mmCIF file of C-alpha atoms in Angstrom:
data_model
loop_
_atom_site.group_PDB
_atom_site.id
_atom_site.type_symbol
_atom_site.label_atom_id
_atom_site.label_comp_id
_atom_site.label_asym_id
_atom_site.label_seq_id
_atom_site.Cartn_x
_atom_site.Cartn_y
_atom_site.Cartn_z
ATOM 1 C CA MET A 248 46.381 47.480 90.107
ATOM 2 C CA ARG A 249 46.840 48.760 86.561
ATOM 3 C CA ILE A 250 48.067 46.059 84.202
ATOM 4 C CA ASP A 251 50.948 48.202 82.935
ATOM 5 C CA LYS A 252 52.173 48.854 86.476
ATOM 6 C CA LEU A 253 51.901 45.173 87.372
ATOM 7 C CA LEU A 254 53.972 44.118 84.375
ATOM 8 C CA ALA A 255 56.599 46.791 84.992
ATOM 9 C CA ASN A 256 56.866 45.823 88.655
ATOM 10 C CA MET A 257 57.304 42.175 87.719
ATOM 11 C CA GLY A 258 60.219 42.996 85.433
ATOM 12 C CA TYR A 259 58.598 42.842 82.014
ATOM 13 C CA GLY A 260 60.264 46.045 80.919
ATOM 14 C CA THR A 261 60.026 49.818 81.011
ATOM 15 C CA ARG A 262 56.685 51.576 80.580
ATOM 16 C CA LYS A 263 57.436 51.931 76.876
ATOM 17 C CA GLU A 264 58.314 48.235 76.554
ATOM 18 C CA VAL A 265 55.218 47.167 78.495
ATOM 19 C CA LYS A 266 53.097 49.382 76.252
ATOM 20 C CA SER A 267 54.501 47.569 73.223
ATOM 21 C CA LEU A 268 53.730 44.194 74.805
ATOM 22 C CA LEU A 269 50.144 45.244 75.362
ATOM 23 C CA LYS A 270 49.693 46.658 71.860
ATOM 24 C CA GLY A 271 51.186 43.506 70.389
ATOM 25 C CA GLY A 272 48.436 41.392 71.908
ATOM 26 C CA SER A 273 50.682 39.097 73.929
ATOM 27 C CA VAL A 274 49.131 40.047 77.295
ATOM 28 C CA HIS A 275 46.039 38.147 78.423
ATOM 29 C CA VAL A 276 43.916 38.432 81.553
ATOM 30 C CA ASN A 277 41.805 35.369 82.331
ATOM 31 C CA GLU A 278 42.552 34.182 78.768
ATOM 32 C CA SER A 279 41.238 37.376 77.159
ATOM 33 C CA PRO A 280 43.641 39.773 75.375
ATOM 34 C CA VAL A 281 44.198 43.143 77.044
ATOM 35 C CA LYS A 282 45.753 46.064 75.176
ATOM 36 C CA ASN A 283 44.842 49.013 77.414
ATOM 37 C CA GLY A 284 47.501 49.652 80.039
ATOM 38 C CA LYS A 285 44.947 51.350 82.292
ATOM 39 C CA THR A 286 42.983 48.115 82.683
ATOM 40 C CA HIS A 287 42.789 47.156 86.353
ATOM 41 C CA VAL A 288 43.466 43.601 87.500
ATOM 42 C CA ASP A 289 43.538 41.810 90.840
ATOM 43 C CA PRO A 290 46.988 40.167 90.817
ATOM 44 C CA GLU A 291 45.912 37.791 93.590
ATOM 45 C CA GLU A 292 42.835 36.540 91.729
ATOM 46 C CA ASP A 293 43.190 37.171 87.995
ATOM 47 C CA LEU A 294 45.267 34.971 85.692
ATOM 48 C CA VAL A 295 47.681 37.242 83.851
ATOM 49 C CA THR A 296 49.877 35.808 81.093
ATOM 50 C CA VAL A 297 52.492 37.252 78.750
ATOM 51 C CA ALA A 298 53.062 35.208 75.586
ATOM 52 C CA GLY A 299 51.405 32.296 77.345
ATOM 53 C CA GLU A 300 53.623 32.534 80.423
ATOM 54 C CA LYS A 301 51.882 33.071 83.753
ATOM 55 C CA VAL A 302 52.869 36.240 85.589
ATOM 56 C CA GLU A 303 53.777 35.241 89.140
ATOM 57 C CA TYR A 304 52.810 38.225 91.268
ATOM 58 C CA ARG A 305 54.934 39.143 94.267
ATOM 59 C CA GLN A 306 54.368 42.259 96.302
ATOM 60 C CA PHE A 307 57.439 42.102 98.505
ATOM 61 C CA ILE A 308 61.034 40.997 98.221
ATOM 62 C CA TYR A 309 63.314 40.109 101.139
ATOM 63 C CA LEU A 310 67.061 39.838 100.618
ATOM 64 C CA MET A 311 70.033 39.029 102.860
ATOM 65 C CA MET A 312 73.335 40.532 101.743
ATOM 66 C CA ASN A 313 76.859 40.116 103.030
ATOM 67 C CA LYS A 314 77.716 43.783 102.620
ATOM 68 C CA PRO A 315 81.319 44.440 101.586
ATOM 69 C CA GLY A 316 83.290 47.279 103.094
ATOM 70 C CA ASP A 317 83.236 49.532 100.043
ATOM 71 C CA LEU A 318 79.531 50.164 99.453
ATOM 72 C CA ILE A 319 77.200 52.618 101.140
ATOM 73 C CA SER A 320 73.820 51.592 102.553
ATOM 74 C CA ALA A 321 71.607 53.774 100.396
ATOM 75 C CA THR A 322 69.303 53.406 97.421
ATOM 76 C CA GLU A 323 71.272 55.856 95.281
ATOM 77 C CA ASP A 324 74.241 58.192 95.435
ATOM 78 C CA GLN A 325 75.835 60.509 92.906
ATOM 79 C CA ASN A 326 79.413 59.725 93.933
ATOM 80 C CA GLU A 327 79.484 56.301 95.584
ATOM 81 C CA TRP A 328 78.407 52.776 94.696
ATOM 82 C CA THR A 329 75.489 51.612 96.796
ATOM 83 C CA VAL A 330 74.233 48.198 97.886
ATOM 84 C CA ILE A 331 71.420 48.579 95.333
ATOM 85 C CA ASP A 332 73.875 48.975 92.465
ATOM 86 C CA ILE A 333 75.060 45.360 92.798
ATOM 87 C CA LEU A 334 71.577 43.808 92.712
ATOM 88 C CA GLN A 335 70.406 41.842 89.703
ATOM 89 C CA PRO A 336 67.826 43.608 87.460
ATOM 90 C CA GLU A 337 65.102 41.115 88.425
ATOM 91 C CA ASP A 338 65.555 42.165 92.066
ATOM 92 C CA LYS A 339 65.973 45.888 91.412
ATOM 93 C CA VAL A 340 62.518 46.100 89.820
ATOM 94 C CA PHE A 341 60.979 45.634 93.278
ATOM 95 C CA SER A 342 62.715 48.848 94.470
ATOM 96 C CA PRO A 343 64.150 47.361 97.670
ATOM 97 C CA PHE A 344 65.976 49.496 100.214
ATOM 98 C CA PRO A 345 68.351 48.763 103.113
ATOM 99 C CA VAL A 346 66.817 47.945 106.491
ATOM 100 C CA GLY A 347 68.744 50.433 108.585
ATOM 101 C CA ARG A 348 72.267 51.422 107.667
ATOM 102 C CA LEU A 349 75.761 50.043 107.909
ATOM 103 C CA ASP A 350 78.687 52.449 107.610
ATOM 104 C CA LYS A 351 80.590 52.239 104.339
ATOM 105 C CA ASP A 352 83.514 50.416 105.935
ATOM 106 C CA THR A 353 81.288 48.115 108.017
ATOM 107 C CA GLU A 354 80.725 44.654 106.628
ATOM 108 C CA GLY A 355 78.237 41.873 107.184
ATOM 109 C CA LEU A 356 74.535 41.251 107.500
ATOM 110 C CA LEU A 357 72.310 43.721 105.689
ATOM 111 C CA LEU A 358 68.665 43.105 104.915
ATOM 112 C CA LEU A 359 67.007 44.720 101.910
ATOM 113 C CA THR A 360 63.277 44.796 101.280
ATOM 114 C CA ASN A 361 60.433 46.878 99.896
ATOM 115 C CA ASP A 362 58.275 45.951 102.905
ATOM 116 C CA GLY A 363 58.242 49.308 104.667
ATOM 117 C CA GLN A 364 56.284 48.147 107.693
ATOM 118 C CA LEU A 365 58.644 45.282 108.506
ATOM 119 C CA SER A 366 61.668 47.534 107.953
ATOM 120 C CA HIS A 367 60.267 50.113 110.365
ATOM 121 C CA ARG A 368 59.576 47.489 113.025
ATOM 122 C CA LEU A 369 63.039 45.944 112.724
ATOM 123 C CA THR A 370 64.772 49.292 113.183
ATOM 124 C CA SER A 371 62.473 50.704 115.880
ATOM 125 C CA PRO A 372 64.134 50.810 119.322
ATOM 126 C CA LYS A 373 60.695 50.070 120.799
ATOM 127 C CA LYS A 374 60.853 46.555 119.357
ATOM 128 C CA GLY A 375 64.217 45.880 120.981
ATOM 129 C CA VAL A 376 65.554 43.724 118.148
ATOM 130 C CA GLY A 377 69.196 42.996 118.942
ATOM 131 C CA LYS A 378 71.857 43.663 116.317
ATOM 132 C CA THR A 379 75.001 41.626 116.936
ATOM 133 C CA TYR A 380 78.410 42.866 115.812
ATOM 134 C CA VAL A 381 81.921 41.485 116.030
ATOM 135 C CA ALA A 382 84.625 44.101 116.241
ATOM 136 C CA GLU A 383 88.358 44.553 116.368
ATOM 137 C CA VAL A 384 89.286 47.339 118.766
ATOM 138 C CA ALA A 385 92.578 49.163 119.215
ATOM 139 C CA GLY A 386 93.230 49.056 122.965
ATOM 140 C CA GLU A 387 92.485 46.751 125.844
ATOM 141 C CA VAL A 388 88.761 46.216 126.347
ATOM 142 C CA THR A 389 88.042 45.496 130.007
ATOM 143 C CA VAL A 390 85.299 44.274 132.317
ATOM 144 C CA ASP A 391 84.794 47.937 133.265
ATOM 145 C CA ASP A 392 83.965 48.674 129.623
ATOM 146 C CA ALA A 393 81.457 45.824 129.550
ATOM 147 C CA GLU A 394 79.798 47.111 132.724
ATOM 148 C CA ALA A 395 79.675 50.641 131.291
ATOM 149 C CA PHE A 396 78.031 49.345 128.134
ATOM 150 C CA GLU A 397 75.489 47.470 130.258
ATOM 151 C CA ARG A 398 74.560 50.718 132.004
ATOM 152 C CA GLY A 399 74.480 52.772 128.807
ATOM 153 C CA VAL A 400 77.266 54.957 127.421
ATOM 154 C CA THR A 401 77.135 58.737 127.029
ATOM 155 C CA LEU A 402 78.073 59.628 123.455
ATOM 156 C CA ASP A 403 79.834 62.765 122.244
ATOM 157 C CA ASP A 404 76.527 64.579 121.719
ATOM 158 C CA GLY A 405 75.267 63.784 125.231
ATOM 159 C CA TYR A 406 72.963 60.953 124.181
ATOM 160 C CA VAL A 407 72.928 58.017 126.605
ATOM 161 C CA THR A 408 72.648 54.728 124.752
ATOM 162 C CA LYS A 409 70.338 51.912 125.713
ATOM 163 C CA PRO A 410 72.022 49.087 127.638
ATOM 164 C CA ALA A 411 74.247 46.966 125.409
ATOM 165 C CA ASN A 412 75.759 43.533 125.912
ATOM 166 C CA LEU A 413 79.534 43.531 125.413
ATOM 167 C CA HIS A 414 81.285 40.156 125.379
ATOM 168 C CA ILE A 415 85.092 40.184 125.393
ATOM 169 C CA ILE A 416 86.483 37.463 123.157
ATOM 170 C CA GLU A 417 90.131 38.515 123.441
ATOM 171 C CA SER A 418 91.649 41.457 125.281
ATOM 172 C CA GLY A 419 95.027 43.055 124.674
ATOM 173 C CA ASP A 420 96.676 45.812 122.669
ATOM 174 C CA THR A 421 94.179 44.741 120.030
ATOM 175 C CA SER A 422 90.906 43.372 121.409
ATOM 176 C CA HIS A 423 88.212 41.269 119.791
ATOM 177 C CA VAL A 424 84.655 41.618 121.052
ATOM 178 C CA GLU A 425 81.040 40.803 120.341
ATOM 179 C CA LEU A 426 78.461 43.516 120.958
ATOM 180 C CA VAL A 427 74.658 43.448 120.921
ATOM 181 C CA ILE A 428 72.755 46.741 120.636
ATOM 182 C CA THR A 429 69.035 47.381 120.193
ATOM 183 C CA GLU A 430 69.188 50.778 118.480
ATOM 184 C CA GLY A 431 71.054 52.263 115.561
ATOM 185 C CA LYS A 432 72.335 55.766 116.165
ATOM 186 C CA PHE A 433 74.771 57.248 113.647
ATOM 187 C CA HIS A 434 78.143 55.433 113.934
ATOM 188 C CA GLN A 435 76.877 54.117 117.267
ATOM 189 C CA VAL A 436 79.269 51.211 117.873
ATOM 190 C CA LYS A 437 82.303 53.300 116.972
ATOM 191 C CA ARG A 438 81.127 56.194 119.137
ATOM 192 C CA MET A 439 80.420 53.911 122.104
ATOM 193 C CA PHE A 440 84.019 52.697 122.101
ATOM 194 C CA GLU A 441 85.325 56.231 121.507
ATOM 195 C CA ALA A 442 83.463 57.248 124.667
ATOM 196 C CA ARG A 443 85.627 54.683 126.465
ATOM 197 C CA GLY A 444 88.853 55.948 124.854
ATOM 198 C CA LYS A 445 89.164 53.172 122.291
ATOM 199 C CA LYS A 446 88.941 52.931 118.513
ATOM 200 C CA VAL A 447 87.103 50.354 116.403
ATOM 201 C CA THR A 448 89.355 49.231 113.553
ATOM 202 C CA LYS A 449 87.108 46.530 112.033
ATOM 203 C CA LEU A 450 83.360 46.036 112.356
ATOM 204 C CA LYS A 451 81.021 43.386 111.037
ATOM 205 C CA ARG A 452 77.337 42.748 111.756
ATOM 206 C CA VAL A 453 76.604 39.059 112.073
ATOM 207 C CA LYS A 454 73.033 38.828 113.404
ATOM 208 C CA MET A 455 69.688 40.592 113.552
ATOM 209 C CA GLY A 456 67.783 39.002 116.388
ATOM 210 C CA ASN A 457 68.685 35.335 115.926
ATOM 211 C CA LEU A 458 68.828 35.635 112.138
ATOM 212 C CA ALA A 459 72.489 35.031 111.363
ATOM 213 C CA LEU A 460 74.462 36.016 108.300
ATOM 214 C CA ASP A 461 74.618 33.083 105.901
ATOM 215 C CA GLU A 462 78.243 31.902 106.092
ATOM 216 C CA GLU A 463 78.117 30.778 102.462
ATOM 217 C CA LEU A 464 77.648 34.363 101.264
ATOM 218 C CA GLU A 465 80.887 35.979 100.198
ATOM 219 C CA PRO A 466 81.186 39.786 100.550
ATOM 220 C CA GLY A 467 78.956 41.326 97.886
ATOM 221 C CA GLU A 468 76.782 38.228 97.531
ATOM 222 C CA TYR A 469 73.137 37.996 98.563
ATOM 223 C CA ARG A 470 70.170 35.656 98.529
ATOM 224 C CA GLU A 471 66.443 35.761 99.147
ATOM 225 C CA LEU A 472 65.240 35.032 102.649
ATOM 226 C CA ARG A 473 63.487 31.713 103.190
ATOM 227 C CA GLU A 474 59.842 31.671 104.250
ATOM 228 C CA ASP A 475 60.781 30.594 107.799
ATOM 229 C CA GLU A 476 63.238 33.492 108.072
ATOM 230 C CA ILE A 477 60.616 36.007 106.949
ATOM 231 C CA GLU A 478 58.141 34.515 109.413
ATOM 232 C CA TYR A 479 60.728 34.794 112.194
ATOM 233 C CA LEU A 480 61.349 38.484 111.507
ATOM 234 C CA ASN A 481 57.624 39.187 111.513
ATOM 235 C CA ASN A 482 57.181 37.266 114.761
ATOM 236 C CA ILE A 483 59.911 39.056 116.713
ATOM 237 C CA THR A 484 58.543 42.457 115.700
ATOM 238 C CA SER A 485 54.855 41.719 116.182
ATOM 239 C CA LYS A 486 54.676 43.051 119.745
ATOM 240 C CA ASP A 487 56.194 45.932 121.647
ATOM 241 C CA LYS A 488 58.863 44.983 124.135
#
């Protein structure tokens, strides 16, 4: 990797700022000064320092966010605030992106990473990774609805969903449910209930597989995943279902 790209990726500044660092002689590779930004280094093997401080190389970043209900799940948008806009600069430099999408008004667990392979595996229906939601629904949700979800529901465009597990927590004029799906069609949860003549009024994702939303995260807060959590996500997506 070029030394200027490495330093920029690790948050040492813009290309112009990194160029100044190099020209100033504060960048060393294996204790020798390097001023040419095109110099190639092996970030896993070479010792790179800036002003005597070791550059800790990281290729990937893995974040868990409690997405609030007023941000869109995108990397950028001309009109709306995105989940990327609220990240700290030291996390933005890794260019993370949302793993799948949550509707703007949907809250809860959202993973962000720059690990494209893991993101693809987590969102692929072939892997069968369950996404668990809790929802408030206008209308009485019944056992018949749960059985219909288990068979697969025909959406408004004719698509038949994969079987989903619907657990009724409370049923009445306003119902509270928990739903596990293994795919992520556009507005899928809302459209599944619409197919049964009901309307979702609140929706929150609480789990991906068995990885649960950290209860200490307030809406809009996020943290890095622990090593065991990253290992878990890799393990559950390592084989086709």
